[in-house]
Short mmCIF file of N, CA, C and O in Angstrom, two decimals:
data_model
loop_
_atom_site.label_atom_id
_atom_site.label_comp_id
_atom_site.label_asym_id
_atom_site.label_seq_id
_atom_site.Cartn_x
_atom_site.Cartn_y
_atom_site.Cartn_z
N UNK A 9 -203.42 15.76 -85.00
CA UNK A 9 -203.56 14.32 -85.18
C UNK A 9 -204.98 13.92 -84.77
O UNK A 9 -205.35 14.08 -83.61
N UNK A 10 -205.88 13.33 -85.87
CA UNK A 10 -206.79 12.52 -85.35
C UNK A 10 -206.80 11.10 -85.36
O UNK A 10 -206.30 10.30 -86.15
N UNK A 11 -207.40 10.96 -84.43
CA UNK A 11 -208.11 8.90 -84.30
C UNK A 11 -209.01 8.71 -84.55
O UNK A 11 -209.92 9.54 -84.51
N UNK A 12 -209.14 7.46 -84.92
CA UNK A 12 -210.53 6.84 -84.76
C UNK A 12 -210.24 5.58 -83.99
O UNK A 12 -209.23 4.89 -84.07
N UNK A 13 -210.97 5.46 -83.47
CA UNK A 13 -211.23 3.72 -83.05
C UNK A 13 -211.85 3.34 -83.36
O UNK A 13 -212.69 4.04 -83.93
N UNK A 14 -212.05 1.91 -83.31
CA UNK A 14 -213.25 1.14 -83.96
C UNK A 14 -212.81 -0.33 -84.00
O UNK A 14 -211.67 -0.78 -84.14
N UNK A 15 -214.23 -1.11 -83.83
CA UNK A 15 -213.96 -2.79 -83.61
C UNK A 15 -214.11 -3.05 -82.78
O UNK A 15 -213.38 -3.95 -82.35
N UNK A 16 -215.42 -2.35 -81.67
CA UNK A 16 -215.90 -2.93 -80.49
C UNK A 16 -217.23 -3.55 -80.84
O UNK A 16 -217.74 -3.56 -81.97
N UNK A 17 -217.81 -4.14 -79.57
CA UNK A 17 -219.06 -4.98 -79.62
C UNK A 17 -219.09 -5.71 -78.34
O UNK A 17 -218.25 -5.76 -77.43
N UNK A 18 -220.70 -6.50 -78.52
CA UNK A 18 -220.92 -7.62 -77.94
C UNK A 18 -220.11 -8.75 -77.97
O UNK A 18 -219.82 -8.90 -79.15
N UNK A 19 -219.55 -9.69 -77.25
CA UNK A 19 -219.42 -10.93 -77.39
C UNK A 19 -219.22 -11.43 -76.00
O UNK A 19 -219.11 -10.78 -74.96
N UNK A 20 -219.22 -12.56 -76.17
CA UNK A 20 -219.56 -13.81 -74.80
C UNK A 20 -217.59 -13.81 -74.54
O UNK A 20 -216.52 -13.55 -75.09
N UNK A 21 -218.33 -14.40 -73.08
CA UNK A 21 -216.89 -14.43 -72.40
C UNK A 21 -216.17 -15.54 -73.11
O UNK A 21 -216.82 -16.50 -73.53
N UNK A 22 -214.76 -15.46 -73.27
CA UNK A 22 -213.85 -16.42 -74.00
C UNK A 22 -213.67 -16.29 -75.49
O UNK A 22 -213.10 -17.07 -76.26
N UNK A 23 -214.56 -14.61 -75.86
CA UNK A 23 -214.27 -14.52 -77.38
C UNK A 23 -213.22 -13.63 -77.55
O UNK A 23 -212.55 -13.39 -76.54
N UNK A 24 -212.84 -12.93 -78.89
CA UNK A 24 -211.94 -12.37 -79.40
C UNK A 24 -212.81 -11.37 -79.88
O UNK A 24 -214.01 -11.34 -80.13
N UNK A 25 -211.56 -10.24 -79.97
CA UNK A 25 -212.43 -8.33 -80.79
C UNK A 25 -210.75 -8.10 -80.93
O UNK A 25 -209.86 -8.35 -80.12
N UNK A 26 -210.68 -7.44 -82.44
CA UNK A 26 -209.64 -6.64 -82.64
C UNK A 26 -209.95 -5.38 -82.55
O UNK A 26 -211.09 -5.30 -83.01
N UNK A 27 -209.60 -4.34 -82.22
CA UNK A 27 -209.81 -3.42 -82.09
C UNK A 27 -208.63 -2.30 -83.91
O UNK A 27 -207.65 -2.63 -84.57
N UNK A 28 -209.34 -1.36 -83.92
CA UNK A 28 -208.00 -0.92 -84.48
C UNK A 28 -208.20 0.92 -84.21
O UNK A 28 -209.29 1.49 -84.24
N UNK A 29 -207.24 1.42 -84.02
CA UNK A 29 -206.91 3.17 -83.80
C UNK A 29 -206.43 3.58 -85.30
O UNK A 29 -205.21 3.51 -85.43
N UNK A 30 -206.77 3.77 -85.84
CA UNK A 30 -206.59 4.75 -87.13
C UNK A 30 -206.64 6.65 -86.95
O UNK A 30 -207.51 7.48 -86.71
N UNK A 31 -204.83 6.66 -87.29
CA UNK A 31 -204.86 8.46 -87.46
C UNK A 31 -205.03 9.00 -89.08
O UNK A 31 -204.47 8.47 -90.04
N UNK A 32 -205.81 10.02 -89.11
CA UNK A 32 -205.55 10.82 -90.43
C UNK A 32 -204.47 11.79 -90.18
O UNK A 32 -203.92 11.77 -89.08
N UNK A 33 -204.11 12.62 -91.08
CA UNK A 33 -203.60 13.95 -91.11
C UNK A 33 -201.76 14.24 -90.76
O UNK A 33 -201.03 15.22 -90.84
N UNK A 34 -201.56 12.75 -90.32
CA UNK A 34 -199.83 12.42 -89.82
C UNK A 34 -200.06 10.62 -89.50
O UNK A 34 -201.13 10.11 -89.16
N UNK A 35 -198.66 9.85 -89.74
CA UNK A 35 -198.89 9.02 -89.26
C UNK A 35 -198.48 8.57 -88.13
O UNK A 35 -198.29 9.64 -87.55
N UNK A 36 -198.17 7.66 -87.27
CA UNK A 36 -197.67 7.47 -86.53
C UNK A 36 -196.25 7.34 -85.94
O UNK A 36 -195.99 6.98 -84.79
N UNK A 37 -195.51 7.64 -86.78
CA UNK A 37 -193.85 7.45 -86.73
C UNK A 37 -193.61 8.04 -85.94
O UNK A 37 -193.99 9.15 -86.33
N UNK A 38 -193.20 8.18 -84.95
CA UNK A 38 -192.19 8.66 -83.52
C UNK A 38 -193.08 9.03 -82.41
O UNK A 38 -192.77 9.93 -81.63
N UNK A 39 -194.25 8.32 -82.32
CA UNK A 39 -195.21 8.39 -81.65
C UNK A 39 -195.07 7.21 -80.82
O UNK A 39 -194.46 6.19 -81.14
N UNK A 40 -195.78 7.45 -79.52
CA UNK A 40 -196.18 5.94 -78.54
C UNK A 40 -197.90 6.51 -78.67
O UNK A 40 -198.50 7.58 -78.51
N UNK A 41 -198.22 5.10 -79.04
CA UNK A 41 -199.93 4.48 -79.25
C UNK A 41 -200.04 4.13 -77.74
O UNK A 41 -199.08 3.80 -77.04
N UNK A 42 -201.47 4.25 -77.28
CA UNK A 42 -201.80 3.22 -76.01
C UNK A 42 -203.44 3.25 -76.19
O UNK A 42 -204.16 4.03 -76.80
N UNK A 43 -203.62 2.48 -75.68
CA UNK A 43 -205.17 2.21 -75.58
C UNK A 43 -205.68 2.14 -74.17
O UNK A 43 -205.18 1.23 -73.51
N UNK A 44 -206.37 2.74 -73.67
CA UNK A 44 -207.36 3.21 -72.27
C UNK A 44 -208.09 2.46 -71.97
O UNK A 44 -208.10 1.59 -72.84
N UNK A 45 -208.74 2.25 -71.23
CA UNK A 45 -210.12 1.90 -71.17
C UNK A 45 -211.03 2.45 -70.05
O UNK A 45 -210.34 2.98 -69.17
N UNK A 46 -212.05 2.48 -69.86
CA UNK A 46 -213.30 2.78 -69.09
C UNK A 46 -214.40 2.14 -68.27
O UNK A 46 -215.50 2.61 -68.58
N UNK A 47 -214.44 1.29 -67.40
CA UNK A 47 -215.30 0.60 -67.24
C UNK A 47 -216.76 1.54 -66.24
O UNK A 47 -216.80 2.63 -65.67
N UNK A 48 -217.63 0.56 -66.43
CA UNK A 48 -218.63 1.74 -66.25
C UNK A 48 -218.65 1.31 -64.32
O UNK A 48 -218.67 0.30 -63.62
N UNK A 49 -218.60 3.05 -64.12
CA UNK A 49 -218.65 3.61 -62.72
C UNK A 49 -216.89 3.52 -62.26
O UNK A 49 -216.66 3.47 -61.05
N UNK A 50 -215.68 3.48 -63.22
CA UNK A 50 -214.40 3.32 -62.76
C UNK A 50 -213.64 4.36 -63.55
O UNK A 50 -214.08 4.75 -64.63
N UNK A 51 -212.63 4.78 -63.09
CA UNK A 51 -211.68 5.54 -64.06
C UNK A 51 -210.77 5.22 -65.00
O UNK A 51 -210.09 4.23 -64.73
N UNK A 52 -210.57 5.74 -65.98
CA UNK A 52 -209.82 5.38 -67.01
C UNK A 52 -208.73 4.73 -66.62
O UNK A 52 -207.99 5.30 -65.82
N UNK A 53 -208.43 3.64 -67.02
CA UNK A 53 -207.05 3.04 -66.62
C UNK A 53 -206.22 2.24 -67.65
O UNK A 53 -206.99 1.53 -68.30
N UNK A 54 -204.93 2.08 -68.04
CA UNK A 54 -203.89 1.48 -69.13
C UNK A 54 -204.24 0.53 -69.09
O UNK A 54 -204.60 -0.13 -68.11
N UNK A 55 -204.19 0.14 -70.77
CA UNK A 55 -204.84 -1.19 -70.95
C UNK A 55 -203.35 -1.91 -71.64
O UNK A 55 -202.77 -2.96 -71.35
N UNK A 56 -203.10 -0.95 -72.54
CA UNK A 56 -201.34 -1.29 -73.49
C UNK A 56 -201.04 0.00 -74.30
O UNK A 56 -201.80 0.90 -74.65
N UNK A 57 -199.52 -0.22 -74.52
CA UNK A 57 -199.22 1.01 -75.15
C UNK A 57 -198.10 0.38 -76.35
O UNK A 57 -197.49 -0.66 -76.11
N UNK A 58 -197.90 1.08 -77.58
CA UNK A 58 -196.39 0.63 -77.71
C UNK A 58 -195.68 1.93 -78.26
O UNK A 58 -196.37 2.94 -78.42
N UNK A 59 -194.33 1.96 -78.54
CA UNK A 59 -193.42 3.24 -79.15
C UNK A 59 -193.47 2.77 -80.21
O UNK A 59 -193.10 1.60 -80.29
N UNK A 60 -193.86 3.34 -81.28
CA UNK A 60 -193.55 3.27 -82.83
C UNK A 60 -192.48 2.87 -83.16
O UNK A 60 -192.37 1.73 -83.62
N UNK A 61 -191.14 3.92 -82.98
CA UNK A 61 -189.80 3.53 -83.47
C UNK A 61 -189.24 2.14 -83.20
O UNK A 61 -188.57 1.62 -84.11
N UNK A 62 -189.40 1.57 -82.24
CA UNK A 62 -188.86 0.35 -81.52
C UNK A 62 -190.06 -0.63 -81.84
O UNK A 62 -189.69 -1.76 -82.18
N UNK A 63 -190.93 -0.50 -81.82
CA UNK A 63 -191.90 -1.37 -81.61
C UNK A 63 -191.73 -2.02 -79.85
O UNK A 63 -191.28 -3.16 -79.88
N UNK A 64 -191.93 -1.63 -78.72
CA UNK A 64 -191.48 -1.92 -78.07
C UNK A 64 -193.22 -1.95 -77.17
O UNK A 64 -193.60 -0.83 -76.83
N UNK A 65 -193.93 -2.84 -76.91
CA UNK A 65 -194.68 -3.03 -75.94
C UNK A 65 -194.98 -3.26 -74.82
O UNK A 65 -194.51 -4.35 -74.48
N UNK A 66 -195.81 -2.56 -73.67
CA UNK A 66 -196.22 -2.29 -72.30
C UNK A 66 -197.78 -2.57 -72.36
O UNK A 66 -198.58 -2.09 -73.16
N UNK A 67 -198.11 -3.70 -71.04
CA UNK A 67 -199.39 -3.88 -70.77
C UNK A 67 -199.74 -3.42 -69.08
O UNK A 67 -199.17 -3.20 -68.01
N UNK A 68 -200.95 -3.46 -69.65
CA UNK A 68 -201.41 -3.82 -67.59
C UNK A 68 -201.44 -5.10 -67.46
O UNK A 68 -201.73 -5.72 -68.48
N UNK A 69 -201.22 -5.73 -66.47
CA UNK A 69 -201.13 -6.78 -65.43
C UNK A 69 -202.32 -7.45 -65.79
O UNK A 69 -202.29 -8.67 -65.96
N UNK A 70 -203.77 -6.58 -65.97
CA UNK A 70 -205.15 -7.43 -65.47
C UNK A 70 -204.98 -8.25 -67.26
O UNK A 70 -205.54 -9.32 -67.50
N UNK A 71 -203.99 -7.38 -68.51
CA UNK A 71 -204.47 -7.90 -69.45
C UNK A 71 -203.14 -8.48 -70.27
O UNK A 71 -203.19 -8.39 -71.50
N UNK A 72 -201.87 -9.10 -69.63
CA UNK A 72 -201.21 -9.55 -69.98
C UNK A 72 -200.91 -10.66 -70.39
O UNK A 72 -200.54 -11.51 -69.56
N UNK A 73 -200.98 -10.99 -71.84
CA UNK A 73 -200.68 -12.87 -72.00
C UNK A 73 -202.14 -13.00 -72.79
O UNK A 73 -202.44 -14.04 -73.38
N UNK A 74 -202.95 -11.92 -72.75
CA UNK A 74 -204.48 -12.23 -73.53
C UNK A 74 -204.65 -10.82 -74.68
O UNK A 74 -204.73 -11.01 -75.89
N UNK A 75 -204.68 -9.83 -74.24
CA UNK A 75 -204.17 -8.95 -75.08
C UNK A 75 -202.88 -8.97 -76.26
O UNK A 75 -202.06 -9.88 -76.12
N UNK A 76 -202.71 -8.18 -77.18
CA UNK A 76 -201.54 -8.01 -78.19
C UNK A 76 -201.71 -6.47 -79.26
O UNK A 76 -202.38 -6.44 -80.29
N UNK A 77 -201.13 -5.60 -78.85
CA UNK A 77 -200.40 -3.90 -79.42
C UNK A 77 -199.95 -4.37 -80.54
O UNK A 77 -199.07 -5.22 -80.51
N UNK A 78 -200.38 -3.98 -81.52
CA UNK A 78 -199.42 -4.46 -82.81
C UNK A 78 -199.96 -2.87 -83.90
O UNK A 78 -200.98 -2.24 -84.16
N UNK A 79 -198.17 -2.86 -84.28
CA UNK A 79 -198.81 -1.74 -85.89
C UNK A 79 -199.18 -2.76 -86.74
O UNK A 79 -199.07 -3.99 -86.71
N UNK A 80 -199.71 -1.83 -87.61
CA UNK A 80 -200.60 -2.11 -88.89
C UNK A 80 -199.40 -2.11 -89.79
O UNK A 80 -198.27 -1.67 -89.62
N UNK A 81 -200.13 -2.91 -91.08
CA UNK A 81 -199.28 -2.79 -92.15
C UNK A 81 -198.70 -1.40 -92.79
O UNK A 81 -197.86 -1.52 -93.67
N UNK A 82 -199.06 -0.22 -92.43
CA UNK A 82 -199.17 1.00 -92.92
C UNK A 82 -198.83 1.81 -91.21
O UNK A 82 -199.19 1.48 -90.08
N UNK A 83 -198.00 2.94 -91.71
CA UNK A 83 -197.99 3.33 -90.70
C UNK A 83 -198.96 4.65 -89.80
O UNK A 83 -198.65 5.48 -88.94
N UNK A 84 -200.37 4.26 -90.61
CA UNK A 84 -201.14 5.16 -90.01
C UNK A 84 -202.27 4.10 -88.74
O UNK A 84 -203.32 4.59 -88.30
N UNK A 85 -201.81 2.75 -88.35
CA UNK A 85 -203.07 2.39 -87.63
C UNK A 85 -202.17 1.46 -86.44
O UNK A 85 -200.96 1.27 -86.62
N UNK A 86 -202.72 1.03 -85.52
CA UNK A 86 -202.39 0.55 -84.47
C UNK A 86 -203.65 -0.44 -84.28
O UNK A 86 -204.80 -0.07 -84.51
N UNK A 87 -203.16 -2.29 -83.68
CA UNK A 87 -204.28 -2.91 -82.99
C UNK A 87 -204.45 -3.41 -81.54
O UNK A 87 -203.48 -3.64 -80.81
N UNK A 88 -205.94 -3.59 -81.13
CA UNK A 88 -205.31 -4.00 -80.00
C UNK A 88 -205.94 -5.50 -80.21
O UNK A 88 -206.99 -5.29 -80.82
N UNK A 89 -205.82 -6.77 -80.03
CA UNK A 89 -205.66 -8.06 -80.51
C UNK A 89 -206.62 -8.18 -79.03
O UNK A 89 -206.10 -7.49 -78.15
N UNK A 90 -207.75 -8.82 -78.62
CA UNK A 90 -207.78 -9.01 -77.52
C UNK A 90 -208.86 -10.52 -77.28
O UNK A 90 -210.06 -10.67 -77.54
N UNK A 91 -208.02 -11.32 -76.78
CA UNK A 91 -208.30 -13.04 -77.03
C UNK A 91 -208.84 -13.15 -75.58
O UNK A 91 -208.65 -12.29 -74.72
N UNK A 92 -209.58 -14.36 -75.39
CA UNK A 92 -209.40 -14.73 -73.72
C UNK A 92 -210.81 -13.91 -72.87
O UNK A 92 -211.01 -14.19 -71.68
N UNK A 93 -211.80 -12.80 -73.68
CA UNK A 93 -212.36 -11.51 -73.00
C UNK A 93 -213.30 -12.35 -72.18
O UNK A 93 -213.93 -13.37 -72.45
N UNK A 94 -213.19 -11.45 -70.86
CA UNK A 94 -213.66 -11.85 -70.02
C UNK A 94 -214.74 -10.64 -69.13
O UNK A 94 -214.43 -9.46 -69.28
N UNK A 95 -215.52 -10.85 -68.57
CA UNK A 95 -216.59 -9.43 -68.19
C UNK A 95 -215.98 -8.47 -67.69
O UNK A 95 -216.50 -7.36 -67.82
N UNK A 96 -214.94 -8.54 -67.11
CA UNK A 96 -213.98 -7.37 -66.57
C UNK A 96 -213.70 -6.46 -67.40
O UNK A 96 -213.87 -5.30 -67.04
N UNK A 97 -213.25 -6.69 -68.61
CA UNK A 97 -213.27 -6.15 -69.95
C UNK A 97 -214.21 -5.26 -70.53
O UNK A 97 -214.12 -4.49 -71.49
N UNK A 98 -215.46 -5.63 -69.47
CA UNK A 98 -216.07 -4.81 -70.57
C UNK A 98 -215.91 -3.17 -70.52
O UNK A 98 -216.45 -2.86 -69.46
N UNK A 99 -215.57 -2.37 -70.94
CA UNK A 99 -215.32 -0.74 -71.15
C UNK A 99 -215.56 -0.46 -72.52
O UNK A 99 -215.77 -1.26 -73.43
N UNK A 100 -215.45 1.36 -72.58
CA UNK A 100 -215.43 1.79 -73.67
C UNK A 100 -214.01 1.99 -73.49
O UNK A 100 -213.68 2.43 -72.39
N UNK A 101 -212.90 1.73 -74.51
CA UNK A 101 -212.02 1.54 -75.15
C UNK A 101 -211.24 2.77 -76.13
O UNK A 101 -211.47 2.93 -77.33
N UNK A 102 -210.33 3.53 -75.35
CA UNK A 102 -210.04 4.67 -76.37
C UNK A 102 -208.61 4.79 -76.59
O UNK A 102 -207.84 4.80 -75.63
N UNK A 103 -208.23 4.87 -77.69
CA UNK A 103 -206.61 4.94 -78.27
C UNK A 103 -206.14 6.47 -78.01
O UNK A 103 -206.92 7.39 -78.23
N UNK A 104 -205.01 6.67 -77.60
CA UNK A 104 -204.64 7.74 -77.43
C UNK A 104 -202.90 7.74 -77.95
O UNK A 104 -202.12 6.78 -77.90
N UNK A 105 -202.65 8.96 -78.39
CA UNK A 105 -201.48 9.03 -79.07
C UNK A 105 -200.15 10.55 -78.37
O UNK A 105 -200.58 11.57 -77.84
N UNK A 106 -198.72 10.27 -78.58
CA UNK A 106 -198.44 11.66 -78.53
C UNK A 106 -197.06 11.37 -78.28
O UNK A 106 -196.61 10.35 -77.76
N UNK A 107 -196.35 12.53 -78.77
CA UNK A 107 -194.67 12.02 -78.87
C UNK A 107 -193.65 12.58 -77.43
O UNK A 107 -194.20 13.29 -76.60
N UNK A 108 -192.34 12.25 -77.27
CA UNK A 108 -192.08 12.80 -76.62
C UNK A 108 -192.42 11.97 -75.28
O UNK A 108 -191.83 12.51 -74.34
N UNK A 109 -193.34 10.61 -74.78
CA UNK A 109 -193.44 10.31 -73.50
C UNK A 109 -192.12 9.68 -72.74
O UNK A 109 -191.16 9.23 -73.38
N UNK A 110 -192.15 9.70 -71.87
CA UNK A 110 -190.94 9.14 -70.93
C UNK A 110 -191.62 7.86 -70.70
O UNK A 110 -192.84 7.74 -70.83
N UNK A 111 -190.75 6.80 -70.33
CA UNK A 111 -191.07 5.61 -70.15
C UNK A 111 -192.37 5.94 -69.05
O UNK A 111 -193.59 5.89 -69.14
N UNK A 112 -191.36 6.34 -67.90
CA UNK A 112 -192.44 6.05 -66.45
C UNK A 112 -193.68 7.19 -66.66
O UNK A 112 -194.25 7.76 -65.72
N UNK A 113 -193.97 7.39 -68.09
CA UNK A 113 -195.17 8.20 -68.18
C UNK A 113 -195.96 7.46 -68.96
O UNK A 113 -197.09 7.93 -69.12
N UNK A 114 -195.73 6.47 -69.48
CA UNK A 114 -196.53 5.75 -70.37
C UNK A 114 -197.70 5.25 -70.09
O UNK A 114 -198.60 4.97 -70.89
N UNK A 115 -197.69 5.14 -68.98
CA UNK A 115 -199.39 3.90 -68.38
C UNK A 115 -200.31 5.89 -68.07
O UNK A 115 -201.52 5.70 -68.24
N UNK A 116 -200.13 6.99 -67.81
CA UNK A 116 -200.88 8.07 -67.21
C UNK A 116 -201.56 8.79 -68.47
O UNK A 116 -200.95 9.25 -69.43
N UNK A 117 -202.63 8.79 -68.32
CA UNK A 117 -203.57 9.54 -69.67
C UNK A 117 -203.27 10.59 -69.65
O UNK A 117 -203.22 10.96 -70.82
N UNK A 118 -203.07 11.23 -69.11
CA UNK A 118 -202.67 12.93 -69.15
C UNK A 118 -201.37 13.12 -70.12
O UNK A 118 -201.24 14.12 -70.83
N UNK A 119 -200.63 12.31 -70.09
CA UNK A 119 -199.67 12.40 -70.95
C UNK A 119 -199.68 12.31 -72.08
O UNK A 119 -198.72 12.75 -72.72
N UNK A 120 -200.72 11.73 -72.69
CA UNK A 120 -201.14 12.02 -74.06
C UNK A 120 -201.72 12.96 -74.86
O UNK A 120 -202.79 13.28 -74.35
N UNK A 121 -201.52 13.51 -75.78
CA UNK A 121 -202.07 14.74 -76.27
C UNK A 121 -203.36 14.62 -76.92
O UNK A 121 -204.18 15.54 -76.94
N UNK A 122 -203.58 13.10 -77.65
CA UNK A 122 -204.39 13.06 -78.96
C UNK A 122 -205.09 11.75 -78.19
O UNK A 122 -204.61 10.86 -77.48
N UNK A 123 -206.63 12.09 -78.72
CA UNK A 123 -207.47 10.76 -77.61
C UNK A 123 -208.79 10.81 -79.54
O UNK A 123 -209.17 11.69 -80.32
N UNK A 124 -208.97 9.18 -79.39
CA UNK A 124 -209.97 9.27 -80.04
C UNK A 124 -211.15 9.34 -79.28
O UNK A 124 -211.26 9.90 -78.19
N UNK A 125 -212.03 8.75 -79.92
CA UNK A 125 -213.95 8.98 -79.39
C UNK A 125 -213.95 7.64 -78.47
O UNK A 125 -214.45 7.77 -77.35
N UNK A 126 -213.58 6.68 -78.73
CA UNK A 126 -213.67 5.39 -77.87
C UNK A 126 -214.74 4.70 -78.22
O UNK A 126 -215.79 5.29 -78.46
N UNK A 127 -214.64 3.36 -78.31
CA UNK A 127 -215.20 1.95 -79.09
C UNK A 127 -216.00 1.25 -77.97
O UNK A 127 -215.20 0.85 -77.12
N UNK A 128 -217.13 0.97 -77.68
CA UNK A 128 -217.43 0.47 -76.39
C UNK A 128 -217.42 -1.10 -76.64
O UNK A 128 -217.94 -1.50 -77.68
N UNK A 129 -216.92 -1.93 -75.84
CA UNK A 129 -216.67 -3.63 -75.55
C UNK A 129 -217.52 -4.32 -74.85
O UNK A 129 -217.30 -4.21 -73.64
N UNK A 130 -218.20 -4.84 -75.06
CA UNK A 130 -219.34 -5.22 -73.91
C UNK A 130 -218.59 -6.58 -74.03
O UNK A 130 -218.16 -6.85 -75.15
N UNK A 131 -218.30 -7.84 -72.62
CA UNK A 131 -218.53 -8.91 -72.54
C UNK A 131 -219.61 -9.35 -71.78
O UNK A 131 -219.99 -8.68 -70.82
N UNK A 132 -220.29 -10.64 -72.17
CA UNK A 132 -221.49 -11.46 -71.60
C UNK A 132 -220.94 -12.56 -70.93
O UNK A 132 -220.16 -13.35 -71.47
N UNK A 133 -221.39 -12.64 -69.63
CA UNK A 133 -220.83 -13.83 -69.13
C UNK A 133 -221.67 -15.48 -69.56
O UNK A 133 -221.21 -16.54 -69.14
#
Protein backbone atom coordinates (compact mmCIF):
# COMPACT_ATOMS: atom_id res chain seq x y z
CA UNK A 1 0.00 0.00 0.00
CA UNK A 2 1.11 3.41 -0.90
CA UNK A 3 0.16 7.12 0.22
CA UNK A 4 0.44 10.20 -0.66
CA UNK A 5 -0.40 13.20 1.19
CA UNK A 6 -0.88 16.38 0.11
CA UNK A 7 -2.69 19.89 0.81
CA UNK A 8 -0.33 21.49 3.14
CA UNK A 9 0.93 25.14 3.27
CA UNK A 10 1.18 28.50 4.65
CA UNK A 11 -1.74 30.15 6.15
CA UNK A 12 -2.53 32.68 8.97
CA UNK A 13 -3.98 31.69 12.17
CA UNK A 14 -7.91 31.16 11.94
CA UNK A 15 -7.59 29.67 8.35
CA UNK A 16 -8.60 26.37 6.87
CA UNK A 17 -6.23 23.44 4.79
CA UNK A 18 -7.79 20.21 3.68
CA UNK A 19 -5.50 17.89 3.64
CA UNK A 20 -6.05 14.61 1.61
CA UNK A 21 -4.05 10.83 1.95
CA UNK A 22 -4.45 9.12 -1.30
CA UNK A 23 -3.49 5.14 -1.63
CA UNK A 24 -2.55 3.50 -5.00
CA UNK A 25 -2.23 -0.21 -5.50
CA UNK A 26 -5.41 -1.29 -2.85
CA UNK A 27 -7.98 0.78 -1.51
CA UNK A 28 -8.87 1.44 1.67
CA UNK A 29 -11.65 -0.97 2.69
CA UNK A 30 -10.98 -2.67 6.04
CA UNK A 31 -8.38 -0.39 6.88
CA UNK A 32 -8.14 2.38 9.86
CA UNK A 33 -6.63 5.81 8.22
CA UNK A 34 -4.98 8.24 10.85
CA UNK A 35 -3.07 11.19 10.35
CA UNK A 36 0.22 12.09 12.59
CA UNK A 37 1.75 14.94 12.95
CA UNK A 38 5.25 16.44 13.75
CA UNK A 39 5.95 19.55 15.18
CA UNK A 40 9.36 20.86 14.87
CA UNK A 41 11.73 19.74 17.88
CA UNK A 42 8.53 17.28 19.24
CA UNK A 43 7.53 13.74 18.54
CA UNK A 44 5.11 12.43 16.40
CA UNK A 45 1.84 12.52 18.01
CA UNK A 46 -2.22 11.50 16.90
CA UNK A 47 -3.82 14.00 15.30
CA UNK A 48 -7.23 11.65 14.06
CA UNK A 49 -7.88 8.39 12.82
CA UNK A 50 -10.99 6.68 11.38
CA UNK A 51 -11.96 2.67 10.58
CA UNK A 52 -13.12 2.40 7.09
CA UNK A 53 -15.83 -0.22 7.64
CA UNK A 54 -17.79 1.81 10.25
CA UNK A 55 -16.73 5.04 9.47
CA UNK A 56 -16.16 5.51 12.99
CA UNK A 57 -13.86 8.57 14.15
CA UNK A 58 -11.07 9.28 16.94
CA UNK A 59 -9.28 12.66 17.62
CA UNK A 60 -6.73 14.16 19.94
CA UNK A 61 -8.02 16.45 22.51
CA UNK A 62 -5.58 19.49 21.30
CA UNK A 63 -7.72 19.07 17.86
CA UNK A 64 -11.23 18.23 18.65
CA UNK A 65 -14.35 20.28 17.45
CA UNK A 66 -11.79 22.06 14.71
CA UNK A 67 -10.51 19.20 12.85
CA UNK A 68 -12.85 16.54 10.63
CA UNK A 69 -11.54 12.55 9.21
CA UNK A 70 -13.74 12.07 6.44
CA UNK A 71 -13.54 9.32 3.33
CA UNK A 72 -13.53 10.47 0.00
CA UNK A 73 -16.00 9.87 -2.52
CA UNK A 74 -13.99 6.82 -3.79
CA UNK A 75 -12.63 4.47 -1.70
CA UNK A 76 -9.03 5.11 -2.33
CA UNK A 77 -8.56 8.67 -0.29
CA UNK A 78 -9.10 9.94 3.17
CA UNK A 79 -9.40 13.92 4.48
CA UNK A 80 -8.32 15.67 7.12
CA UNK A 81 -10.76 18.98 7.16
CA UNK A 82 -8.83 21.32 9.43
CA UNK A 83 -10.79 24.79 10.34
CA UNK A 84 -9.92 27.07 13.36
CA UNK A 85 -5.59 26.53 12.60
CA UNK A 86 -3.86 27.87 15.02
CA UNK A 87 0.34 28.01 15.42
CA UNK A 88 0.31 24.92 17.46
CA UNK A 89 -0.59 23.24 14.33
CA UNK A 90 2.02 23.92 12.65
CA UNK A 91 3.81 20.26 11.73
CA UNK A 92 4.58 18.16 8.94
CA UNK A 93 1.51 16.07 8.68
CA UNK A 94 1.63 12.29 7.68
CA UNK A 95 -1.29 9.76 6.95
CA UNK A 96 -0.66 6.43 7.93
CA UNK A 97 -2.66 3.30 7.20
CA UNK A 98 -3.00 -0.60 8.26
CA UNK A 99 -5.56 -3.29 9.09
CA UNK A 100 -6.14 -5.33 11.89
CA UNK A 101 -5.65 -2.28 14.76
CA UNK A 102 -7.26 -2.73 18.15
CA UNK A 103 -9.09 0.14 19.38
CA UNK A 104 -6.59 0.99 22.34
CA UNK A 105 -3.91 0.90 19.52
CA UNK A 106 -5.22 3.46 17.41
CA UNK A 107 -3.65 6.86 18.65
CA UNK A 108 0.38 4.69 18.64
CA UNK A 109 2.35 5.05 15.26
CA UNK A 110 3.99 1.91 15.50
CA UNK A 111 0.92 0.26 14.85
CA UNK A 112 0.66 1.22 11.53
CA UNK A 113 2.25 -0.49 8.75
CA UNK A 114 1.93 2.04 5.76
CA UNK A 115 3.15 5.88 6.40
CA UNK A 116 3.16 8.39 3.56
CA UNK A 117 6.03 11.18 2.95
CA UNK A 118 4.13 13.90 5.02
CA UNK A 119 2.67 17.41 3.91
CA UNK A 120 4.25 20.20 5.97
CA UNK A 121 1.47 22.95 7.62
CA UNK A 122 2.93 26.00 8.56
CA UNK A 123 0.55 28.45 10.67
CA UNK A 124 1.38 32.37 10.99
CA UNK A 125 0.30 34.00 13.88
Amino acid sequence: VQLQASGGGLVQAGDSLRLSCATSGRTFRGYSVAWFRQGPGKEREFTAAIRWSASHTYYADSVKGRFTISRGGTENTVYLQMNSLKSDDTAVYYCAASSSIILSSLRVPSSYAFWGQGTQVTVSS
